[in-house]
Structure formats: structure tokens, C-alpha cells
PDB file of C-alpha atoms in Angstrom:
ATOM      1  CA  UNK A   1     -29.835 -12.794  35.463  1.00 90.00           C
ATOM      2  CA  UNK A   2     -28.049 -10.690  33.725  1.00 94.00           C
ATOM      3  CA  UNK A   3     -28.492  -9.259  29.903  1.00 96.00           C
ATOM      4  CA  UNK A   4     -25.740  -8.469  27.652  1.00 97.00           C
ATOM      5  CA  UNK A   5     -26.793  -6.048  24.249  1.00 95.00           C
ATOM      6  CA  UNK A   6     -24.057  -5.892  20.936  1.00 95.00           C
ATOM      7  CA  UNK A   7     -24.205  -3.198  18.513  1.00 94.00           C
ATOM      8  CA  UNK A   8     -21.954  -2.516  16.405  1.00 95.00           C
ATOM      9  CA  UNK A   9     -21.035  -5.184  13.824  1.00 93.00           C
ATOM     10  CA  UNK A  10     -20.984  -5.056  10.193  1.00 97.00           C
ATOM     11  CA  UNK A  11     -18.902  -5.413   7.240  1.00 98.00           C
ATOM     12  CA  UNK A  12     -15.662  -3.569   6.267  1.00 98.00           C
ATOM     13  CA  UNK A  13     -12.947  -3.703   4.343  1.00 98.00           C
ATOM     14  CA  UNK A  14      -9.246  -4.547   4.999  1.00 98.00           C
ATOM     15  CA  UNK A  15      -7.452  -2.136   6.814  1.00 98.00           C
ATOM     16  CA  UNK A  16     -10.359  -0.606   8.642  1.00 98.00           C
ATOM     17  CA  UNK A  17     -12.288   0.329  11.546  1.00 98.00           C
ATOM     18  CA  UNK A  18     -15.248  -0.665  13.531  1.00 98.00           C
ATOM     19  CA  UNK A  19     -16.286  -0.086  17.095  1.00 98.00           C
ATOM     20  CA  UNK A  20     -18.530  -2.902  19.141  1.00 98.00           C
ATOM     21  CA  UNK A  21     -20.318  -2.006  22.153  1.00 98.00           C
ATOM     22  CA  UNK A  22     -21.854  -4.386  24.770  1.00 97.00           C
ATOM     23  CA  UNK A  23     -24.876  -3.057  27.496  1.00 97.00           C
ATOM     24  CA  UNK A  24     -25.086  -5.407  30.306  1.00 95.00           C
ATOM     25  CA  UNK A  25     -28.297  -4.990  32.817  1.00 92.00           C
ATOM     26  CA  UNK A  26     -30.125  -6.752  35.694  1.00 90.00           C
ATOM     27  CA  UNK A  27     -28.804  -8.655  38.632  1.00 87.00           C
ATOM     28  CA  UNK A  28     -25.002  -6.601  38.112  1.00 85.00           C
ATOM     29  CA  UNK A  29     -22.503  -6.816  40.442  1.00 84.00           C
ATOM     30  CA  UNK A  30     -19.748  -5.326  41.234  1.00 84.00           C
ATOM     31  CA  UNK A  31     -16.613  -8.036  41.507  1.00 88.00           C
ATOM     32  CA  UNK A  32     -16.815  -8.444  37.174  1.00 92.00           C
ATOM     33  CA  UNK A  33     -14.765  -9.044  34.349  1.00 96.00           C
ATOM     34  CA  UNK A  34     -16.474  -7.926  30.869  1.00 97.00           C
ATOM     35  CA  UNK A  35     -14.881  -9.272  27.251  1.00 97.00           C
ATOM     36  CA  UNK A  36     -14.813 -10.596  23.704  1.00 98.00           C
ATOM     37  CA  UNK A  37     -14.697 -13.647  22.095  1.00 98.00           C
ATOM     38  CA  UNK A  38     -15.011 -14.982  18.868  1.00 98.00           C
ATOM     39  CA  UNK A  39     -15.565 -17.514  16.739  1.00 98.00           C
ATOM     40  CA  UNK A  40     -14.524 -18.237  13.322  1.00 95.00           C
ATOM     41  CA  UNK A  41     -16.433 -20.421  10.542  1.00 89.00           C
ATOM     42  CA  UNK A  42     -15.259 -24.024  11.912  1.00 93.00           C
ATOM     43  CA  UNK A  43     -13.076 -22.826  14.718  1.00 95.00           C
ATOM     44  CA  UNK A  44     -13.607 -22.660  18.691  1.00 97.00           C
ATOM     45  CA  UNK A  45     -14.379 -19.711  20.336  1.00 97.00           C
ATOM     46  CA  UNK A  46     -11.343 -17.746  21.412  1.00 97.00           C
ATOM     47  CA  UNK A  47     -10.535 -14.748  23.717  1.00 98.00           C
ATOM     48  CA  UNK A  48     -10.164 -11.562  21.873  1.00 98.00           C
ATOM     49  CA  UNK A  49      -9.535  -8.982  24.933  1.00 98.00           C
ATOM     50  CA  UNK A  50     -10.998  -8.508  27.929  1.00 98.00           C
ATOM     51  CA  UNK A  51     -11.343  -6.123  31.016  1.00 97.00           C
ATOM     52  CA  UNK A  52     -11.731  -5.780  34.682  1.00 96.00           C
ATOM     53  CA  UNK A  53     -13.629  -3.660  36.397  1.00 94.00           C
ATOM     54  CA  UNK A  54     -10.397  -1.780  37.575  1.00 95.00           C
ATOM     55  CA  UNK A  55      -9.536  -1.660  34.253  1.00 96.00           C
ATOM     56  CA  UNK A  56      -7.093  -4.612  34.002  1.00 97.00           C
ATOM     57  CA  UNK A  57      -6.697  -5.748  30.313  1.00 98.00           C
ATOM     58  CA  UNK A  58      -5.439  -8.910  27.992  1.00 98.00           C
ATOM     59  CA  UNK A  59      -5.665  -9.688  24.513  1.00 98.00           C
ATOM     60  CA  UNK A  60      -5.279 -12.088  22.293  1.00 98.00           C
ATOM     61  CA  UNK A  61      -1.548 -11.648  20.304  1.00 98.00           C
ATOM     62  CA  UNK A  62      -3.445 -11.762  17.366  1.00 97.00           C
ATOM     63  CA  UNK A  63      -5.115  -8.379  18.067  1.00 98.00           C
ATOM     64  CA  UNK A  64      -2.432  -6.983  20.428  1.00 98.00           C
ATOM     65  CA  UNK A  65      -1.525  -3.368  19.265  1.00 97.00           C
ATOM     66  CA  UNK A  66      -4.685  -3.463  16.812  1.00 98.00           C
ATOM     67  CA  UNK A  67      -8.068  -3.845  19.132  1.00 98.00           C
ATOM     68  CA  UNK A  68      -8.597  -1.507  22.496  1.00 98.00           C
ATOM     69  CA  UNK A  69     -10.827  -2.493  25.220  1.00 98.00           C
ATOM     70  CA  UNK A  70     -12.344  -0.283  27.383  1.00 98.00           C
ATOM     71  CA  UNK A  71     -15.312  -0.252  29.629  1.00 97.00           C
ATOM     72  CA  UNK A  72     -17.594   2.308  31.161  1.00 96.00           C
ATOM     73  CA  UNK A  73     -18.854   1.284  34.491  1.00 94.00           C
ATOM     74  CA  UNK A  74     -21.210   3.702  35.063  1.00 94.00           C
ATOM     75  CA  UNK A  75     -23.036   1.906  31.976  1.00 94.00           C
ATOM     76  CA  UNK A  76     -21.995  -1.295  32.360  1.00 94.00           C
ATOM     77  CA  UNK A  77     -20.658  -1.045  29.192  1.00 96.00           C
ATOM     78  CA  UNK A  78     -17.450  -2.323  27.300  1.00 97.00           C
ATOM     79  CA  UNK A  79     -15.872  -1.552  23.946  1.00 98.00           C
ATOM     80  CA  UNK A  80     -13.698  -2.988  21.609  1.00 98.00           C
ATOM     81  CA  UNK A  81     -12.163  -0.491  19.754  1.00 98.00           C
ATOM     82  CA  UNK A  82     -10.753  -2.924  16.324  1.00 98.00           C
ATOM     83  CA  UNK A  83      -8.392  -0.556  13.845  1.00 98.00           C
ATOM     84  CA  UNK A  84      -5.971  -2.312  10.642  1.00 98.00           C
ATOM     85  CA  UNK A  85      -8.938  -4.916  10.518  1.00 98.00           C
ATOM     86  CA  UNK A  86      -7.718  -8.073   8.165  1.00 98.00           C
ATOM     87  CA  UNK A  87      -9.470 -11.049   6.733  1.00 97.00           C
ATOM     88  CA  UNK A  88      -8.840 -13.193   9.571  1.00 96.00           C
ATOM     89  CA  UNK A  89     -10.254 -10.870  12.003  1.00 97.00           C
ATOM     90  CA  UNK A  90     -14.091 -12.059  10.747  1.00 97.00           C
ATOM     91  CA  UNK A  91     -16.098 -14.261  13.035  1.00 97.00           C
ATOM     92  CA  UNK A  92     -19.682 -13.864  15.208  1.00 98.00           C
ATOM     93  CA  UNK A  93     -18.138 -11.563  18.136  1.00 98.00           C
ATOM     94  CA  UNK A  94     -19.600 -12.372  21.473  1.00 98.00           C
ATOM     95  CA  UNK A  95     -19.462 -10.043  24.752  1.00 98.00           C
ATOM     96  CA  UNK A  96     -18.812 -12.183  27.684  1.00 97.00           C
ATOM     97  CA  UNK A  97     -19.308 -10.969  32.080  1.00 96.00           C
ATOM     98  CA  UNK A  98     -18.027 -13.058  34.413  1.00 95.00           C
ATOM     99  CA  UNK A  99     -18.956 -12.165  37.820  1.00 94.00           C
ATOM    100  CA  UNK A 100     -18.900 -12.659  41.215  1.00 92.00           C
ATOM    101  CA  UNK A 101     -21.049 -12.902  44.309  1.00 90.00           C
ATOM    102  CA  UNK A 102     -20.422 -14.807  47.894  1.00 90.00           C
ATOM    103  CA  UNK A 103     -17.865 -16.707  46.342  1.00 87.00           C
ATOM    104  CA  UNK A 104     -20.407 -17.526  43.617  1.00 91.00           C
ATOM    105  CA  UNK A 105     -19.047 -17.064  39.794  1.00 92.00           C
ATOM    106  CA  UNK A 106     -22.027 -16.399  37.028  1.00 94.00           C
ATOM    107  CA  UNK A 107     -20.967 -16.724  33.266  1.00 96.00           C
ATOM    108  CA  UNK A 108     -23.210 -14.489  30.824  1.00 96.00           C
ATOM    109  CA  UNK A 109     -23.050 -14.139  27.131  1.00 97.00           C
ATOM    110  CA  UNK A 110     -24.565 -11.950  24.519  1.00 97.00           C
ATOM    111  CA  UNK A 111     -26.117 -13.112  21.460  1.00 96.00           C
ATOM    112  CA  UNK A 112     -23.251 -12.145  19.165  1.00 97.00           C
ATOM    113  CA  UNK A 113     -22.490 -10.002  16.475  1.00 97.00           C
ATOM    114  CA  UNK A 114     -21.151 -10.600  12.955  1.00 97.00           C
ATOM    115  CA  UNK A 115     -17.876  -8.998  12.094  1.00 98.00           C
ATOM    116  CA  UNK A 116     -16.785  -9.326   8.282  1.00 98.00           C
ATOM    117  CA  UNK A 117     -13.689  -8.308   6.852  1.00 98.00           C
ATOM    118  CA  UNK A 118     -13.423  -8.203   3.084  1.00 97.00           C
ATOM    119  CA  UNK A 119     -10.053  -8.859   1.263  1.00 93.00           C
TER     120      UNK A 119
END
């Protein structure tokens, strides 16, 4: 099993910053791709960005040129770095690690983290 630890939520206004981190421990391997997602008050889930372990990236047009992924492997640890924050942008943010083992794919999520941006 592996555990996946947010921090870094909260409330802002328009046009600003905020930083989430995700800490993943216990059963880690090595063949992984770490992310975000989020969901929106009556919406589905979506992909915000996400990273392999080389460093590979995608995002979400929505966030392209706004949000920054990045990871630290020696941590286990990815980022999303979210800058010109709008309204739309709020939603429960959820780290995601897909990864891989004798051909074997595990799915893990975090808990979540609320991300509100004020008008």
C-alpha cells in the first residue's frame, strides 16, 4: 500500500498563489507517475497536471502556462506550483500515483485538499 499526504490548500484571492505538496510512502516503486486532479462542486474529477518519474509533464489547457508540476524523487514528493489563480480554479485537489510492478498497475489517491479562490 501506498500513502499519499496533501498540504497545502487554503483560500486565496484572484490572481494569486498557492503551492500543494503531496508525500507518498510505503510499498513505492520505481516505474510511477505522480499528479493532480480535481473536482469541482457538481463536476467530475479532471486531470490538472501530472508527472513522471523522468520528469515527463501534461496539463490540463485550463492551467497550461499558470500551474507547474514538479516532483522530488528522493521524497517521493510532487508539487503543483498554481500562480494567476481564478474563480474557476476552486475544487477538493487530489494527488494521484500510478505505478507499476511485474506488469502490475496500482492506482493510489490522497484524501484531498480544498482549494478556494475568491472573486
Amino acid at each position: 500500500q501506498v500513502q499519499l499526504v496533501e498540504s497545502g490548500g487554503g483560500l486565496v484571492q484572484a490572481g494569486g498563489s498557492l503551492r500543494l505538496s503531496c508525500a507518498a510512502s510505503g510499498s513505492i516503486f520505481s516505474i510511477n507517475v505522480m499528479g493532480w486532479y480535481r473536482q469541482a462542486p457538481g463536476k467530475q474529477r479532471e486531470l490538472v497536471a501530472s508527472i513522471t518519474r523522468g520528469g515527463s509533464t501534461n496539463y490540463a489547457d485550463s492551467v497550461k502556462g499558470r500551474f507547474t508540476i514538479s516532483r522530488d524523487n528522493a521524497k517521493n514528493t510532487v508539487y503543483l506550483q498554481m500562480t494567476s489563480l481564478k474563480p474557476e480554479d476552486t475544487g477538493v485537489y487530489y494527488c494521484n500515483r500510478d505505478q507499476w510492478y511485474s506488469g502490475s498497475k496500482s492506482v493510489y489517491w490522497g484524501q484531498g485538499t480544498q482549494v478556494t479562490v475568491s472573486s
